[in-house]
Tab-separated table of C-alpha atoms and ligand atoms in Angstrom:
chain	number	residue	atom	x	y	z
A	22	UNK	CA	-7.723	48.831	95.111
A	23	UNK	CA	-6.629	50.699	91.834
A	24	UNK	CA	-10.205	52.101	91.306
A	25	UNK	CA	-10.653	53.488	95.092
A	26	UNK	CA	-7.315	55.383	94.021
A	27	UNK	CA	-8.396	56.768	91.259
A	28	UNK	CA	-12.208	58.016	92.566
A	29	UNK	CA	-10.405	59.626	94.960
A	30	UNK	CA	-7.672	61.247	93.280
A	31	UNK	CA	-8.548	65.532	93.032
A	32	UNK	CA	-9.738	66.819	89.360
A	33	UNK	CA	-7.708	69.585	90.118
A	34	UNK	CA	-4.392	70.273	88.238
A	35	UNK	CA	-1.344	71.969	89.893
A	36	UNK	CA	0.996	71.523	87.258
A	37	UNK	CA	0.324	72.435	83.767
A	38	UNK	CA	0.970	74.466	80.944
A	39	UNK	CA	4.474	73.993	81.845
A	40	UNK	CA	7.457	73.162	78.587
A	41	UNK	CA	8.070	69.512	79.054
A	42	UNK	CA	8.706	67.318	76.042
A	43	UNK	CA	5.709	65.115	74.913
A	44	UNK	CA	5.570	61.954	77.026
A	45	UNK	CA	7.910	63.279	80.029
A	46	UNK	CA	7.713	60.705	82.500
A	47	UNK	CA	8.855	63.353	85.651
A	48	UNK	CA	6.396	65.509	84.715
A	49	UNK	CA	3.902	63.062	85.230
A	50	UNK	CA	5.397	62.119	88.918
A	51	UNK	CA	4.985	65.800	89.809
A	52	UNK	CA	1.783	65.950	88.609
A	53	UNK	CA	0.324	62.922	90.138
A	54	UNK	CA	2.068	63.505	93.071
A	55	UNK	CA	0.645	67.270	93.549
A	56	UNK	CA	-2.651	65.945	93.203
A	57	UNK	CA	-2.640	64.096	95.705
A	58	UNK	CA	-1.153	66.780	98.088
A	59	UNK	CA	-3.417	69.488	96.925
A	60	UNK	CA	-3.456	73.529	96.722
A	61	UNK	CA	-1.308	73.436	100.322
A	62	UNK	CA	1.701	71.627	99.006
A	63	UNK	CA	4.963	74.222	98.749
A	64	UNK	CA	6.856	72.280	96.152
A	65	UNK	CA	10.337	72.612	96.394
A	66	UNK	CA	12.625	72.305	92.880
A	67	UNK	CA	16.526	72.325	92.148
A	68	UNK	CA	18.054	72.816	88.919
A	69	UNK	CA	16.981	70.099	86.671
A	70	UNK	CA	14.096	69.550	83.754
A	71	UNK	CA	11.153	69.931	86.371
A	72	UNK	CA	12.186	73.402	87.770
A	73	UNK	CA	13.694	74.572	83.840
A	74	UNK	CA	9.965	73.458	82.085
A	75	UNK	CA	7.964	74.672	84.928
A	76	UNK	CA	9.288	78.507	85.899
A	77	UNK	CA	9.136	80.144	82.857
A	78	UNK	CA	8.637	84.061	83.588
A	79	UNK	CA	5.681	85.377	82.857
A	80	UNK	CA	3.965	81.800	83.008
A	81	UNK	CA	4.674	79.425	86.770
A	82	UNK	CA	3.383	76.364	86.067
A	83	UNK	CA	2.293	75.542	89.697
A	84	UNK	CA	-0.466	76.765	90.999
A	85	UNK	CA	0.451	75.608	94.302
A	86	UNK	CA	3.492	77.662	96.004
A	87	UNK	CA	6.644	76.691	94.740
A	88	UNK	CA	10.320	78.024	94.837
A	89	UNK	CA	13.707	77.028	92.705
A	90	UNK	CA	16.821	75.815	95.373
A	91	UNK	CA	20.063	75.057	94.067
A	92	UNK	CA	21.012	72.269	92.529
A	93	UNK	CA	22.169	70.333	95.664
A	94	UNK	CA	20.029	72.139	98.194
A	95	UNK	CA	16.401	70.668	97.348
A	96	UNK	CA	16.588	69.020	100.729
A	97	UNK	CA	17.879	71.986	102.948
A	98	UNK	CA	15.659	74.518	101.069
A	99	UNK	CA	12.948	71.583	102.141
A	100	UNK	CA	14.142	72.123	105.944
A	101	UNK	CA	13.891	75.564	105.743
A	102	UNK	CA	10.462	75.998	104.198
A	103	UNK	CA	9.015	73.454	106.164
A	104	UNK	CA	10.526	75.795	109.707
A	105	UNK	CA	9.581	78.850	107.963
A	106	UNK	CA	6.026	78.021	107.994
A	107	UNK	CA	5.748	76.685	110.861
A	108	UNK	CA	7.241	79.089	112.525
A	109	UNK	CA	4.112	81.565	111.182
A	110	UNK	CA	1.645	79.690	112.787
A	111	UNK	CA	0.787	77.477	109.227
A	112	UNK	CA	-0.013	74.237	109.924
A	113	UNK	CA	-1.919	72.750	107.209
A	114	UNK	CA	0.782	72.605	104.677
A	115	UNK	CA	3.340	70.033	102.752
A	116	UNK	CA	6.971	70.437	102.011
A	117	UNK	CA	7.465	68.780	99.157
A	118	UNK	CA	10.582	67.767	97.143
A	119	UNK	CA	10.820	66.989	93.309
A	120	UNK	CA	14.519	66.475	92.268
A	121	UNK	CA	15.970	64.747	89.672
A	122	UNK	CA	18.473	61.865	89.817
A	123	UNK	CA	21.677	63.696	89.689
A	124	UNK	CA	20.165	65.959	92.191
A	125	UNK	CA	19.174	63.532	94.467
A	126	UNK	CA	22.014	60.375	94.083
A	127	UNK	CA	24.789	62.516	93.804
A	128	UNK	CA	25.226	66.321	94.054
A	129	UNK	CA	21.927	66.591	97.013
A	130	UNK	CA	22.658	63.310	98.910
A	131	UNK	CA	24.606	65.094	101.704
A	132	UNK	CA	21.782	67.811	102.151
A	133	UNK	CA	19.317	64.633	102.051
A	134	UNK	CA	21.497	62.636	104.332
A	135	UNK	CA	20.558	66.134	106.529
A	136	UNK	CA	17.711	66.399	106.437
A	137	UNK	CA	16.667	62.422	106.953
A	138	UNK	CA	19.622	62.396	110.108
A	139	UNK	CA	17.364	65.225	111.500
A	140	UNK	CA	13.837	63.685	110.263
A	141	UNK	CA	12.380	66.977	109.320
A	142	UNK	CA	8.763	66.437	108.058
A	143	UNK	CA	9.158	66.559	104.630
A	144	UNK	CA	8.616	64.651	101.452
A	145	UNK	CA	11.914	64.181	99.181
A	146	UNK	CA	10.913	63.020	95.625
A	147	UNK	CA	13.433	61.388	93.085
A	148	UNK	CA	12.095	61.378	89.825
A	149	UNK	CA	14.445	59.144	88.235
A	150	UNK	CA	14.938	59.412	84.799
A	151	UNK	CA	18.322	58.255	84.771
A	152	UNK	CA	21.117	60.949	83.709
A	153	UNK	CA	21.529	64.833	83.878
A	154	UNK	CA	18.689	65.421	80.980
A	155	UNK	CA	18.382	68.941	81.497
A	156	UNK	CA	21.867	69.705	80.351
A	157	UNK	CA	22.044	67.225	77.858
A	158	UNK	CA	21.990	63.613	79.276
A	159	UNK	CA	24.785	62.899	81.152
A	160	UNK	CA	25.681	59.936	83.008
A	161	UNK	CA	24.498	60.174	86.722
A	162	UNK	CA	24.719	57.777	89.527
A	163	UNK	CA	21.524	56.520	88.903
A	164	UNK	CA	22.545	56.101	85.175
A	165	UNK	CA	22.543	51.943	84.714
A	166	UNK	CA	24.762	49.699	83.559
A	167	UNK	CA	25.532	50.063	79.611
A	168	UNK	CA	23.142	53.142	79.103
A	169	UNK	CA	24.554	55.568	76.293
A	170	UNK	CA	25.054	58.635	77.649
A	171	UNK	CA	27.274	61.715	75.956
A	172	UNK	CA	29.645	60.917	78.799
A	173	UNK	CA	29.175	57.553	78.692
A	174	UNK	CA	29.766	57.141	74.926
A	175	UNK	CA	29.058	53.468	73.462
A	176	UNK	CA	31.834	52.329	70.960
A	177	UNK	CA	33.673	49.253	69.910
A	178	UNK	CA	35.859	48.997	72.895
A	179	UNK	CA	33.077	50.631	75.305
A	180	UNK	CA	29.629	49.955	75.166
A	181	UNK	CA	27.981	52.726	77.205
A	182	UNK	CA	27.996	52.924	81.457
A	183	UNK	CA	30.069	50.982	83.075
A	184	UNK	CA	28.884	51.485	86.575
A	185	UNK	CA	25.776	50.132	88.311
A	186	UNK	CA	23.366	51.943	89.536
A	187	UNK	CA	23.399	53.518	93.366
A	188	UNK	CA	21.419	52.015	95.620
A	189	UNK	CA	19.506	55.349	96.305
A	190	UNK	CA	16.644	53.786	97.986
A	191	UNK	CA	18.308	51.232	100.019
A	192	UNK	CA	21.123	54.045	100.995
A	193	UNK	CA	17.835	55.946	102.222
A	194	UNK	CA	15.803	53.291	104.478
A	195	UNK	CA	20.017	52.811	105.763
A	196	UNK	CA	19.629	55.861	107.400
A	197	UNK	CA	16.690	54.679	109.540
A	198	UNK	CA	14.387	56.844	107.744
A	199	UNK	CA	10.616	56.652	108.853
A	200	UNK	CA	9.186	55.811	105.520
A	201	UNK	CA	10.393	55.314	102.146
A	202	UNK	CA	9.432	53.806	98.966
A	203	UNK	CA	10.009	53.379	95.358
A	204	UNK	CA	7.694	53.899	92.524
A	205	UNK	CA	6.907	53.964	88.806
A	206	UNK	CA	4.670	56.186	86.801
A	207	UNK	CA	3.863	53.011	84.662
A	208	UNK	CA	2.255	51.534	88.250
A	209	UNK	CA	0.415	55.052	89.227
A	210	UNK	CA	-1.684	53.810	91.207
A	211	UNK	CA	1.115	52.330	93.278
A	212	UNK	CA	3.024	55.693	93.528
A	213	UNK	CA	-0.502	57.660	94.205
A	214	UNK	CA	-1.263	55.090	97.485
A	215	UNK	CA	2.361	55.654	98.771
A	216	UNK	CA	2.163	59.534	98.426
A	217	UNK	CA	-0.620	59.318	100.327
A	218	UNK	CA	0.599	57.514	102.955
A	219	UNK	CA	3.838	59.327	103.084
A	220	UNK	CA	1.314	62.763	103.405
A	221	UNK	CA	0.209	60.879	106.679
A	222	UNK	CA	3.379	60.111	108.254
A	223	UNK	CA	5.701	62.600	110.870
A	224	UNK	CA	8.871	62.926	109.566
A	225	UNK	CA	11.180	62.326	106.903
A	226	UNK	CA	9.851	60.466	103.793
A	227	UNK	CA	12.084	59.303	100.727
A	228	UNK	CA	10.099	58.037	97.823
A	229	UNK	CA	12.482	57.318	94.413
A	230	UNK	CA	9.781	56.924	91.315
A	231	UNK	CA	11.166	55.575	87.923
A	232	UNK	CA	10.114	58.703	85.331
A	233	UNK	CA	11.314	57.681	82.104
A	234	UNK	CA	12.526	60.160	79.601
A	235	UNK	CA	11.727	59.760	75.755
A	236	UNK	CA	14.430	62.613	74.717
A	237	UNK	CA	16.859	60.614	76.819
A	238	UNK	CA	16.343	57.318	76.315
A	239	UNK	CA	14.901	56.923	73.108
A	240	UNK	CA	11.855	56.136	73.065
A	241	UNK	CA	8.961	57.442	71.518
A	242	UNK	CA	6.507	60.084	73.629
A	243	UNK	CA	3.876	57.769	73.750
A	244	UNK	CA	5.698	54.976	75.341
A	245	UNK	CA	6.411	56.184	78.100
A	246	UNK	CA	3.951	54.167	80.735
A	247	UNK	CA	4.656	51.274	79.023
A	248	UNK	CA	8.484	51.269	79.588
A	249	UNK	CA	7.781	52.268	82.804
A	250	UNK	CA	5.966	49.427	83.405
A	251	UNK	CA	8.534	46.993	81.286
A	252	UNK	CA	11.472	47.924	83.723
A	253	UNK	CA	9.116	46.745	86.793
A	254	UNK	CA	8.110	43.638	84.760
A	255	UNK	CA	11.188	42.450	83.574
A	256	UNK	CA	12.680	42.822	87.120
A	257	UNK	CA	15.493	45.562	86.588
A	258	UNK	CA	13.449	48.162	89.124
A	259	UNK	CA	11.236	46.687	92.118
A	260	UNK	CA	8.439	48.397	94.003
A	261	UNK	CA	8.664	48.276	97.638
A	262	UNK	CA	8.263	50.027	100.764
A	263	UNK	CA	10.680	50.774	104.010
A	264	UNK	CA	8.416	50.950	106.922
A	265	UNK	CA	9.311	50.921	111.074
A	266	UNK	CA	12.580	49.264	110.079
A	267	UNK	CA	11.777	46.482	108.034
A	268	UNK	CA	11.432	46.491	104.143
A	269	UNK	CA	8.803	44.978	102.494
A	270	UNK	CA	8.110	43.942	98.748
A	271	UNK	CA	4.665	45.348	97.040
A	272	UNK	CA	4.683	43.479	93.813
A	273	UNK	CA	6.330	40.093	92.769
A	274	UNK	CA	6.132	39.342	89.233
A	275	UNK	CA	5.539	35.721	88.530
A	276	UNK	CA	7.892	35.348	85.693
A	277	UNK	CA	10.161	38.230	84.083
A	278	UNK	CA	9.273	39.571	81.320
A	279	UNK	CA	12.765	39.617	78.869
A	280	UNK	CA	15.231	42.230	79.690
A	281	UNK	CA	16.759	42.124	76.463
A	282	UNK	CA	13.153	43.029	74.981
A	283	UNK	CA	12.775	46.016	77.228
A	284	UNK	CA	16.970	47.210	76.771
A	285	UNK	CA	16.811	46.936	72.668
A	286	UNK	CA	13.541	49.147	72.423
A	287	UNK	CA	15.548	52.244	73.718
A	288	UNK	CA	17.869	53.274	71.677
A	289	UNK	CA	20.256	54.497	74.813
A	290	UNK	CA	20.647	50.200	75.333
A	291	UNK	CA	20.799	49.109	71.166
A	292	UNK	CA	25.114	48.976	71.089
A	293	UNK	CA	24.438	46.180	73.940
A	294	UNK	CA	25.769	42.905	73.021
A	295	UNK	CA	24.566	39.880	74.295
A	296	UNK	CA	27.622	39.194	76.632
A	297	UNK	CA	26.027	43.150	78.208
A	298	UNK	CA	22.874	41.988	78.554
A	299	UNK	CA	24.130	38.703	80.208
A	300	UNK	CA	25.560	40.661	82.982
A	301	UNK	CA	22.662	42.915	83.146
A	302	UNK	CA	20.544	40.171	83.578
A	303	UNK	CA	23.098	38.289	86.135
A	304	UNK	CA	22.983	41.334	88.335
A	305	UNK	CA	19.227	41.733	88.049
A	306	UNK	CA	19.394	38.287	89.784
A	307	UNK	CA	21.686	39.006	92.274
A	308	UNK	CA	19.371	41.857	93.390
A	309	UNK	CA	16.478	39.688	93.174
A	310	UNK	CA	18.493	37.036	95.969
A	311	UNK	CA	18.868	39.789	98.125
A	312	UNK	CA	15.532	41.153	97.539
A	313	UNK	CA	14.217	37.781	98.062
A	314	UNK	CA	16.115	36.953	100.986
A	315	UNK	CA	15.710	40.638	102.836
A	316	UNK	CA	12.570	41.968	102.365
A	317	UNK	CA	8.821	40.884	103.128
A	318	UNK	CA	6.005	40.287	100.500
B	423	TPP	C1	25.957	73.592	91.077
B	423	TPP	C2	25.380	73.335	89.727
B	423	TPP	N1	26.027	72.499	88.902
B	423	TPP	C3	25.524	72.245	87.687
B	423	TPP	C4	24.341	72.836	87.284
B	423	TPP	C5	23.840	72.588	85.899
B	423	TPP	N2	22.683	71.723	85.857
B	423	TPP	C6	21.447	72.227	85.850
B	423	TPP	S1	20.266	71.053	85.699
B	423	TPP	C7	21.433	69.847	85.612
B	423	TPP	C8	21.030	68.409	85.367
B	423	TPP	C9	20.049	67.888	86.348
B	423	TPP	O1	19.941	66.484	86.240
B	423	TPP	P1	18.912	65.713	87.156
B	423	TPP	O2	19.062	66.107	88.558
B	423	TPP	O3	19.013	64.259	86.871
B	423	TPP	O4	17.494	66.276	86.659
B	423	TPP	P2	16.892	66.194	85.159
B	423	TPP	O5	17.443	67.352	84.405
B	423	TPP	O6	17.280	64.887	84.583
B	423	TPP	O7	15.427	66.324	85.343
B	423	TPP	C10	22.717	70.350	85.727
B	423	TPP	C11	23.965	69.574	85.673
B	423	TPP	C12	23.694	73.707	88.195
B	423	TPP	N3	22.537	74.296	87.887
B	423	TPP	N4	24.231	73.942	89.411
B	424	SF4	S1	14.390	66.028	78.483
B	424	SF4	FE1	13.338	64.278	79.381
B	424	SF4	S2	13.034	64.725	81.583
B	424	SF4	FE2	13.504	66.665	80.476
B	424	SF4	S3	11.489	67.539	79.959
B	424	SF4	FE3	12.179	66.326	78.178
B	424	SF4	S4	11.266	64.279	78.528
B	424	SF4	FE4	11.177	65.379	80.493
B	425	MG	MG1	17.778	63.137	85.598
């Protein structure tokens, strides 16, 4: 399956030259993602890392249309483009999203609540990376439990976020949504097969792919896939797929791999004690039950 994915992914690049930090996990969801797309995609960006490292007058770093929207508009600018266009006479085009966490789970969720509630055809792309990097990671509502954060300081009588993590994906598929999915750039080939499915389908697609940050989370550039991959394999993220109403479960890991492993190599988890990583790991089982109990294999 992986190698039919990658024969047929395009040679072409649509995103380059652009100011990202070595190892930027989001910028290789956008890439990926564009690829897959092609030369017709009009990429839509809000304030965040992707839109601040990839407009930089004289050089855009798309070479397929693309346009900034405001922080919380990705999804109406989305609606508009995608009405605009259509409204010429194009046809053989994709409105695509590429917004970050903050401006997906919290300032954009009522424009994507919108736009999903009308099921304009569009593609809406988290690239998680977990907190407000562009301005200096700050805690978002995607941020998880005990990450350090500079507004989520870890001390001696608070040891980083104390919230969990918003059920972005879940609150998505809630709204009935015709397809949605979450990804990982350490599982490419994963998120490459669901873009191209979403390309296929009529309506409003959601998919929410895990794009770890180095600068953010402290790890080195070129560790990126492999966190990526850790946070799948030791069971804190999940890839699945919400599909004609029913949600269904695209890789089960046998065993998972130690959370405390993957939390103490990123320096935004080392303050966690052991009691911390207890309750991350209770809650990671929790989700698992309900995962388990809710959604197909
Ligand atoms: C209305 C508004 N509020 C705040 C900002 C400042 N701002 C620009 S980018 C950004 C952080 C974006 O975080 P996220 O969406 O997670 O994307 P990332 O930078 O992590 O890629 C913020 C707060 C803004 N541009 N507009
Ligand atoms: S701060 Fe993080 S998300 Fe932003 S460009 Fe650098 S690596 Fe990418
Ligand atoms: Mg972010």
């Amino acid at each position: 399956m992986a190698n039919k994915v990658a024969e047929s992914i395009s040679r072409e690049e649509f995103f380059y030259g652009h100011k990202a930090c070595a190892g930027c996990g989001g910028s290789l969801a956008v890439r990926a993602a564009l690829k897959v797309l092609g030369p017709n995609a009009v990429s839509v960006l809000p304030a965040g890392c992707m839109s601040a490292v990839g407009f930089n007058f004289p050089q855009l770093c798309f070479s397929n249309n693309s346009i900034i929207s405001t922080f919380a508009g990705t999804a109406s600018m989305l609606t508009g483009v995608e009405a605009g266009l259509r409204a010429r006479g194009y046809k053989d085009f994709t409105a695509v999203g590429f917004a970050g966490d903050g401006g997906t789970a919290d300032i954009g969720i009522q424009a994507l609540s919108g736009a999903i509630d009308r099921n304009d055809n569009i593609i809406y792309i988290c690239y998680d990376n977990e907190a407000y990097m562009n301005t200096g990671i700050q805690k978002s509502g995607l941020t998880p439990f005990g990450a350090k954060t500079t507004t989520t300081p870890a001390g001696k009588n608070i040891h980083g976020n104390i919230r969990p993590k918003k059920n972005m994906f879940e609150i998505a598929a809630a709204h009935d949504i015709p397809y949605a999915a979450t990804a990982s750039v350490g599982y490419i080939y994963d998120f490459i097969q669901k873009m191209q499915k979403a390309s296929q389908i009529q309506g409003t697609k959601y998919i929410h792919v895990i794009a770890p940050c180095p600068t953010g989370w402290g790890v080195a550039p070129d560790e990126t896939v492999d966190i990526a991959k850790e946070v799948v394999d030791c069971g804190l993220w999940y890839l699945a797929e919400y599909e004609n109403g029913t949600f269904k479960l695209n890789h089960k890991p046998k065993e998972f791999t130690d959370v405390s492993a993957y939390l103490k190599k990123q320096g935004r988890f080392k303050h966690l004690t052991d009691e911390d990583i207890q309750i991350i790991t209770a809650s990671r089982d929790k989700k698992w039950e309900f995962i388990n109990k809710n959604f197909e294999l």
